[in-house]
Coordinates of C-alpha atoms in Angstrom, one line a residue:
X1 CA 23.2 50.7 25.9
X2 CA 24.1 50.8 21.8
X3 CA 23.4 53.9 20.1
X4 CA 21.6 53.7 16.8
X5 CA 20.4 56.2 14.5
X6 CA 16.8 56.8 13.1
X7 CA 15.6 58.4 10.2
X8 CA 15.4 61.9 9.1
X9 CA 12.7 63.8 11.6
X10 CA 12.3 66.1 8.8
X11 CA 11.2 62.7 6.4
X12 CA 9.6 61.1 9.0
X13 CA 7.3 64.2 9.2
X14 CA 7.1 64.3 5.4
X15 CA 4.0 61.0 5.4
X16 CA 2.0 62.8 7.8
X17 CA 2.0 66.4 6.6
X18 CA 0.7 64.1 3.2
X19 CA -2.4 62.3 5.1
X20 CA -3.1 66.4 6.4
X21 CA -2.8 67.4 2.7
X22 CA -0.2 69.6 3.8
X23 CA 2.3 68.9 1.3
X24 CA 4.3 71.5 -0.1
X25 CA 8.1 72.1 -2.2
X26 CA 9.6 74.4 0.9
X27 CA 9.0 71.0 3.2
X28 CA 9.6 68.4 1.1
X29 CA 13.1 70.3 0.5
X30 CA 13.3 70.1 4.5
X31 CA 13.3 66.0 4.0
X32 CA 15.4 66.0 1.1
X33 CA 18.3 67.8 3.2
X34 CA 16.9 66.1 6.5
X35 CA 18.3 62.7 4.7
X36 CA 21.0 63.2 2.7
X37 CA 23.4 65.3 6.1
X38 CA 22.9 62.1 8.0
X39 CA 24.2 60.0 4.9
X40 CA 26.6 62.8 4.7
X41 CA 27.6 62.4 8.0
X42 CA 28.1 58.7 8.5
X43 CA 24.7 58.3 10.1
X44 CA 23.1 56.3 7.1
X45 CA 24.1 53.8 4.8
X46 CA 24.3 53.8 1.1
X47 CA 21.5 51.0 1.1
X48 CA 19.5 53.1 3.2
X49 CA 20.0 56.2 1.6
X50 CA 19.2 54.9 -2.2
X51 CA 15.3 54.0 -0.3
X52 CA 14.9 57.0 1.1
X53 CA 16.1 58.8 -2.2
X54 CA 13.5 56.6 -3.8
X55 CA 10.5 57.3 -1.0
X56 CA 11.4 61.2 -1.8
X57 CA 11.8 60.9 -5.5
X58 CA 7.8 59.2 -5.9
X59 CA 6.5 62.0 -3.2
X60 CA 8.4 64.5 -5.2
X61 CA 7.1 62.8 -8.7
X62 CA 3.5 62.9 -6.7
X63 CA 3.3 66.7 -5.9
X64 CA 4.4 67.6 -9.6
X65 CA 1.6 65.3 -10.3
X66 CA -0.7 67.8 -7.9
X67 CA -0.2 70.6 -9.5
X68 CA -1.7 72.2 -6.1
X69 CA -0.9 75.8 -6.3
X70 CA -0.9 75.8 -2.8
X71 CA 2.0 74.0 -2.2
X72 CA 4.7 76.1 -4.3
X73 CA 6.4 76.3 -6.8
X74 CA 7.8 73.1 -8.6
X75 CA 11.0 74.4 -8.2
X76 CA 13.7 71.2 -6.8
X77 CA 14.8 68.7 -9.1
X78 CA 16.2 65.3 -9.0
X79 CA 19.9 65.3 -9.8
X80 CA 23.0 63.2 -10.0
X81 CA 25.6 64.4 -7.8
X82 CA 29.9 64.6 -7.4
X83 CA 30.8 63.1 -3.7
X84 CA 33.6 66.6 -4.1
X85 CA 33.2 69.4 -1.6
X86 CA 30.7 72.2 -2.3
X87 CA 32.5 72.2 -6.4
X88 CA 29.3 74.8 -7.7
X89 CA 31.2 77.2 -4.7
X90 CA 35.1 77.1 -5.9
X91 CA 37.3 74.7 -8.2
X92 CA 36.7 71.8 -9.2
X93 CA 40.1 70.9 -8.2
X94 CA 39.9 72.9 -4.5
X95 CA 37.2 70.8 -4.2
X96 CA 38.8 67.2 -4.8
X97 CA 41.0 68.1 -3.5
X98 CA 39.1 68.6 -0.1
X99 CA 36.0 66.2 -1.0
X100 CA 36.8 63.5 2.1
X101 CA 35.5 60.6 -0.2
X102 CA 38.2 61.8 -3.1
X103 CA 41.4 62.5 0.1
X104 CA 40.4 59.4 1.8
X105 CA 41.1 56.8 -0.6
X106 CA 44.0 58.9 -2.8
X107 CA 45.8 60.2 0.0
X108 CA 45.3 63.1 -1.6
X109 CA 48.1 65.2 1.2
X110 CA 51.2 62.6 0.0
X111 CA 53.2 63.4 -3.3
X112 CA 51.5 60.0 -5.3
X113 CA 47.7 60.9 -4.3
X114 CA 48.1 64.2 -5.3
X115 CA 50.3 63.0 -8.1
X116 CA 47.2 60.6 -8.8
X117 CA 44.4 62.9 -8.6
X118 CA 46.4 65.3 -11.7
X119 CA 46.8 62.0 -13.8
X120 CA 43.0 61.6 -13.3
X121 CA 42.1 65.3 -14.5
X122 CA 44.4 64.6 -17.5
X123 CA 43.1 61.8 -18.5
X124 CA 39.6 63.4 -18.1
X125 CA 40.8 66.1 -20.1
X126 CA 40.3 68.9 -18.9
X127 CA 42.9 71.4 -19.0
X128 CA 44.5 72.6 -15.7
X129 CA 43.4 76.1 -16.4
X130 CA 39.9 75.2 -16.0
X131 CA 40.2 73.0 -12.4
X132 CA 41.2 75.7 -10.6
X133 CA 39.1 78.2 -11.7
X134 CA 36.2 79.1 -9.4
X135 CA 33.4 76.5 -10.7
X136 CA 31.2 79.8 -12.2
X137 CA 33.7 80.3 -14.1
X138 CA 34.5 77.2 -16.4
X139 CA 33.1 76.8 -19.7
X140 CA 29.7 75.7 -20.4
X141 CA 31.6 72.9 -22.3
X142 CA 33.6 71.8 -19.4
X143 CA 30.9 72.0 -17.2
X144 CA 28.5 69.8 -19.4
X145 CA 31.6 67.0 -20.2
X146 CA 33.4 66.8 -16.8
X147 CA 29.6 64.6 -15.4
X148 CA 31.1 61.9 -18.4
X149 CA 34.5 61.9 -17.5
X150 CA 34.0 61.9 -14.4
X151 CA 32.2 59.0 -14.4
X152 CA 34.1 57.0 -17.2
X153 CA 38.0 58.2 -15.6
X154 CA 36.6 57.6 -11.5
X155 CA 36.5 54.3 -11.6
X156 CA 40.5 53.8 -12.7
X157 CA 41.6 55.7 -9.7
X158 CA 39.2 53.9 -7.1
X159 CA 36.3 56.3 -7.5
X160 CA 33.6 54.2 -8.1
X161 CA 31.4 56.0 -6.8
X162 CA 32.1 59.4 -6.6
X163 CA 28.3 60.3 -8.8
X164 CA 25.1 59.5 -6.2
X165 CA 21.5 60.9 -6.8
X166 CA 20.3 63.7 -4.5
X167 CA 17.5 66.6 -5.2
X168 CA 18.8 70.5 -5.9
X169 CA 16.4 73.4 -5.4
X170 CA 16.3 76.7 -7.7
X171 CA 16.0 80.3 -6.1
X172 CA 15.6 83.2 -8.6
X173 CA 16.5 82.1 -12.3
X174 CA 20.5 82.4 -11.6
X175 CA 20.3 80.5 -8.2
X176 CA 20.6 76.3 -7.1
X177 CA 21.2 74.5 -3.9
X178 CA 22.2 70.7 -4.0
X179 CA 21.2 69.3 -1.2
X180 CA 24.9 68.1 -0.2
X181 CA 25.1 71.8 -0.2
X182 CA 22.3 73.0 1.8
X183 CA 24.0 70.7 4.7
X184 CA 27.2 72.1 3.8
X185 CA 25.3 75.6 4.9
X186 CA 23.4 74.3 7.6
X187 CA 26.2 73.1 10.0
X188 CA 29.3 75.9 8.2
X189 CA 26.9 78.4 10.0
X190 CA 26.4 76.2 13.1
X191 CA 30.1 75.4 13.6
X192 CA 31.3 79.1 12.9
X193 CA 33.8 79.5 16.2
X194 CA 34.2 83.0 14.9
X195 CA 30.4 84.0 16.0
X196 CA 31.0 81.7 19.2
X197 CA 33.7 83.6 20.2
X198 CA 32.5 86.9 19.7
X199 CA 28.9 86.7 22.5
X200 CA 25.8 88.3 22.4
X201 CA 24.0 89.5 25.4
X202 CA 25.1 88.4 28.8
X203 CA 22.3 86.5 30.1
X204 CA 22.3 84.5 27.1
X205 CA 25.9 83.6 27.0
X206 CA 26.3 82.5 29.9
X207 CA 23.8 80.2 29.5
X208 CA 25.2 79.2 26.4
X209 CA 28.5 78.4 28.4
X210 CA 27.1 76.4 30.9
X211 CA 25.8 73.6 28.0
X212 CA 29.3 73.9 26.6
X213 CA 28.3 75.4 23.4
X214 CA 30.3 78.7 23.4
X215 CA 28.5 82.2 23.7
X216 CA 27.1 82.7 20.3
X217 CA 25.5 79.7 19.7
X218 CA 21.9 80.6 19.6
X219 CA 22.7 83.1 16.9
X220 CA 24.2 80.4 14.8
X221 CA 21.8 78.5 15.1
X222 CA 19.0 80.8 13.4
X223 CA 21.6 82.0 10.9
X224 CA 21.5 78.1 9.8
X225 CA 17.7 77.8 10.5
X226 CA 17.0 81.3 7.8
X227 CA 19.6 80.2 5.1
X228 CA 17.5 76.8 4.7
X229 CA 14.5 78.4 2.8
X230 CA 17.7 79.7 0.1
X231 CA 15.6 83.2 0.5
X232 CA 18.9 85.1 2.1
X233 CA 21.7 83.7 -1.2
X234 CA 24.7 85.7 0.8
X235 CA 23.8 83.7 4.0
X236 CA 23.6 80.2 2.1
X237 CA 26.8 81.3 0.5
X238 CA 28.4 82.4 4.2
X239 CA 27.2 79.2 5.2
X240 CA 29.6 77.3 2.4
X241 CA 32.6 79.5 2.7
X242 CA 32.1 78.5 6.1
X243 CA 32.6 74.8 6.0
X244 CA 34.9 74.8 3.3
X245 CA 37.3 76.4 6.0
X246 CA 35.9 74.0 8.8
X247 CA 36.8 70.7 5.8
X248 CA 40.5 72.9 5.3
X249 CA 41.0 72.5 8.3
X250 CA 39.5 68.6 8.9
X251 CA 42.1 67.3 5.8
X252 CA 45.4 69.3 7.2
X253 CA 44.6 67.6 10.7
X254 CA 43.8 64.7 9.5
X255 CA 46.7 64.5 7.7
X256 CA 49.1 65.8 9.9
X257 CA 47.6 62.8 12.9
X258 CA 47.9 60.1 10.6
X259 CA 51.4 62.0 9.0
X260 CA 52.9 62.5 12.1
X261 CA 51.8 58.8 13.3
X262 CA 50.4 59.7 16.2
X263 CA 47.2 57.4 16.2
X264 CA 47.4 54.7 18.4
X265 CA 46.2 52.0 17.4
X266 CA 46.5 49.3 19.9
X267 CA 43.4 47.8 22.0
X268 CA 39.6 47.7 21.1
X269 CA 39.5 51.4 19.5
X270 CA 42.0 53.5 17.5
X271 CA 42.2 57.0 19.5
X272 CA 43.7 60.7 19.4
X273 CA 44.6 63.4 20.9
X274 CA 44.4 67.1 20.0
X275 CA 47.1 69.4 22.3
X276 CA 47.6 71.9 20.2
X277 CA 47.3 72.2 17.4
X278 CA 46.6 75.4 14.6
X279 CA 42.9 74.6 14.7
X280 CA 42.2 73.6 17.8
X281 CA 39.8 76.0 18.4
X282 CA 38.2 75.2 15.4
X283 CA 37.7 71.2 17.2
X284 CA 36.6 72.0 20.5
X285 CA 33.0 71.9 18.2
X286 CA 31.4 68.4 18.6
X287 CA 30.5 67.9 14.7
X288 CA 33.5 69.0 13.1
X289 CA 35.3 66.4 15.8
X290 CA 33.6 63.8 14.5
X291 CA 33.6 64.2 10.8
X292 CA 37.8 65.1 11.6
X293 CA 36.9 61.2 12.9
X294 CA 35.0 60.4 10.4
X295 CA 37.9 61.1 7.9
X296 CA 40.1 59.3 9.5
X297 CA 38.4 56.4 9.3
X298 CA 37.6 56.4 5.8
X299 CA 41.6 56.6 5.7
X300 CA 42.5 54.1 7.4
X301 CA 41.7 50.5 5.8
X302 CA 43.0 48.0 8.7
X303 CA 40.0 46.3 9.9
X304 CA 36.7 48.0 11.1
X305 CA 37.8 49.5 14.5
X306 CA 36.0 52.5 16.0
X307 CA 38.1 55.4 16.8
X308 CA 38.5 58.2 20.1
X309 CA 39.7 61.7 19.5
X310 CA 39.8 63.6 22.3
X311 CA 40.1 67.5 21.6
X312 CA 41.7 69.9 24.2
X313 CA 39.6 73.2 25.1
X314 CA 42.3 75.2 27.9
X315 CA 39.2 78.1 28.0
X316 CA 37.3 75.8 29.7
X317 CA 39.9 73.1 31.0
X318 CA 38.8 70.0 29.8
X319 CA 38.6 67.7 26.2
X320 CA 35.5 66.7 24.5
X321 CA 35.5 63.8 22.8
X322 CA 33.9 61.9 20.0
X323 CA 33.8 58.2 19.8
X324 CA 33.5 57.6 16.0
X325 CA 32.5 54.3 14.6
X326 CA 31.2 53.1 11.2
X327 CA 27.4 51.8 11.7
X328 CA 26.2 50.7 15.1
X329 CA 28.1 53.2 17.9
X330 CA 29.0 51.0 21.9
X331 CA 30.9 54.4 23.0
X332 CA 27.5 55.9 25.0
X333 CA 27.6 53.1 27.6
X334 CA 31.3 52.6 27.3
X335 CA 32.0 56.5 28.7
X336 CA 30.1 56.4 31.7
X337 CA 30.9 53.1 32.7
X338 CA 34.5 54.2 32.2
X339 CA 33.2 57.4 34.3
X340 CA 31.1 55.7 37.3
X341 CA 34.5 53.2 37.7
X342 CA 37.0 55.6 37.5
X343 CA 34.8 59.4 39.3
X344 CA 36.3 61.4 35.6
X345 CA 34.0 64.0 35.4
X346 CA 31.7 64.4 31.9
X347 CA 29.0 66.0 30.9
X348 CA 26.8 64.7 27.9
X349 CA 25.6 68.4 26.3
X350 CA 23.5 66.6 23.3
X351 CA 21.3 63.9 23.2
X352 CA 24.3 61.5 21.3
X353 CA 25.7 60.2 24.3
X354 CA 29.2 59.1 22.1
X355 CA 30.1 62.6 22.2
X356 CA 31.1 63.8 26.4
X357 CA 32.6 66.3 27.1
X358 CA 35.8 65.8 30.3
X359 CA 37.7 67.5 32.7
X360 CA 41.4 67.7 31.8
X361 CA 42.9 66.6 34.3
X362 CA 40.9 63.0 34.1
X363 CA 42.2 61.8 30.9
X364 CA 44.8 58.9 31.2
X365 CA 42.0 57.5 33.7
X366 CA 39.4 57.2 31.7
X367 CA 40.9 56.4 28.4
X368 CA 42.6 52.9 30.2
X369 CA 39.0 52.5 31.6
X370 CA 38.2 52.4 27.9
X371 CA 40.8 50.2 26.9
X372 CA 40.2 47.2 29.2
X373 CA 36.9 47.7 29.9
X374 CA 36.1 47.4 26.3
X375 CA 39.1 44.7 25.6

């Protein structure tokens, strides 16, 4: 069957909590993060996202109007945010350079793309010295003017929708986290390879390996879970730092695949095989490989073809395969049909059928059948 993505579970449950009079700022924050996660990972359209944001905003207003002390303190607000990569946590220049939204539209890894970014910043009147230092160190005046200047000049460079409506949660008097950065924190902690490679106790490690998720998956999960409360800011920063390193790898790998013309465009879908990347270990995680697929889909604008990425895992003698598309995703049924017809050995570790693990020597016949079966 064709795969579609449902609404965020946290957002689906929240109306039930309202009926039970169990509404709370911490719980509506989880719904906001859940909706933002689907939007950032291409699993929710912009139109549907805006509908969901409107509903969340109404629930937030109701919560603020109730004045119920049992719902916690009012620490969540509606904000206008940038589609820059964690711009509050490093420099504005680096966050724009590595943002999927900006990088794919400007072709940032090429000289012309970099020149366009430099020109945009110059027209905005933001000194390069300010752009290259950490956002926290920028002058208060530059921070205040940033949104108006981006709003004015971004459309000139094809970045019409670089500002979007989102939410922000305050932690204490000086800390705040946007919903987009909360998504980056949790995925950064979940995807952190050094944790998985570090291993856990032998029994748990063997169980984790059975699922193909690496030895530290349970440790990663609980770190990501705990970060959602924003109570441990060091944990939040660690997740953001991990996410930044992953995004750098995605931009590097995407640029390499595009510049070296290693993506095969013939047939009903595009595909590429990652065998010896310097960041190979990162792309043996499903979510990271999916992000790379979405990056490439945003960059390649020649028609609506989906893409298949295959990343070699030397230790497991297998390929992690992700089928990426915008909108409905037919790869789940196609992968299973190809496996049955060719005898290729696949394993599915998640509920998403468009992500499978394939035995290394079965790759050629698997891809060949996909080409003929989906034509």
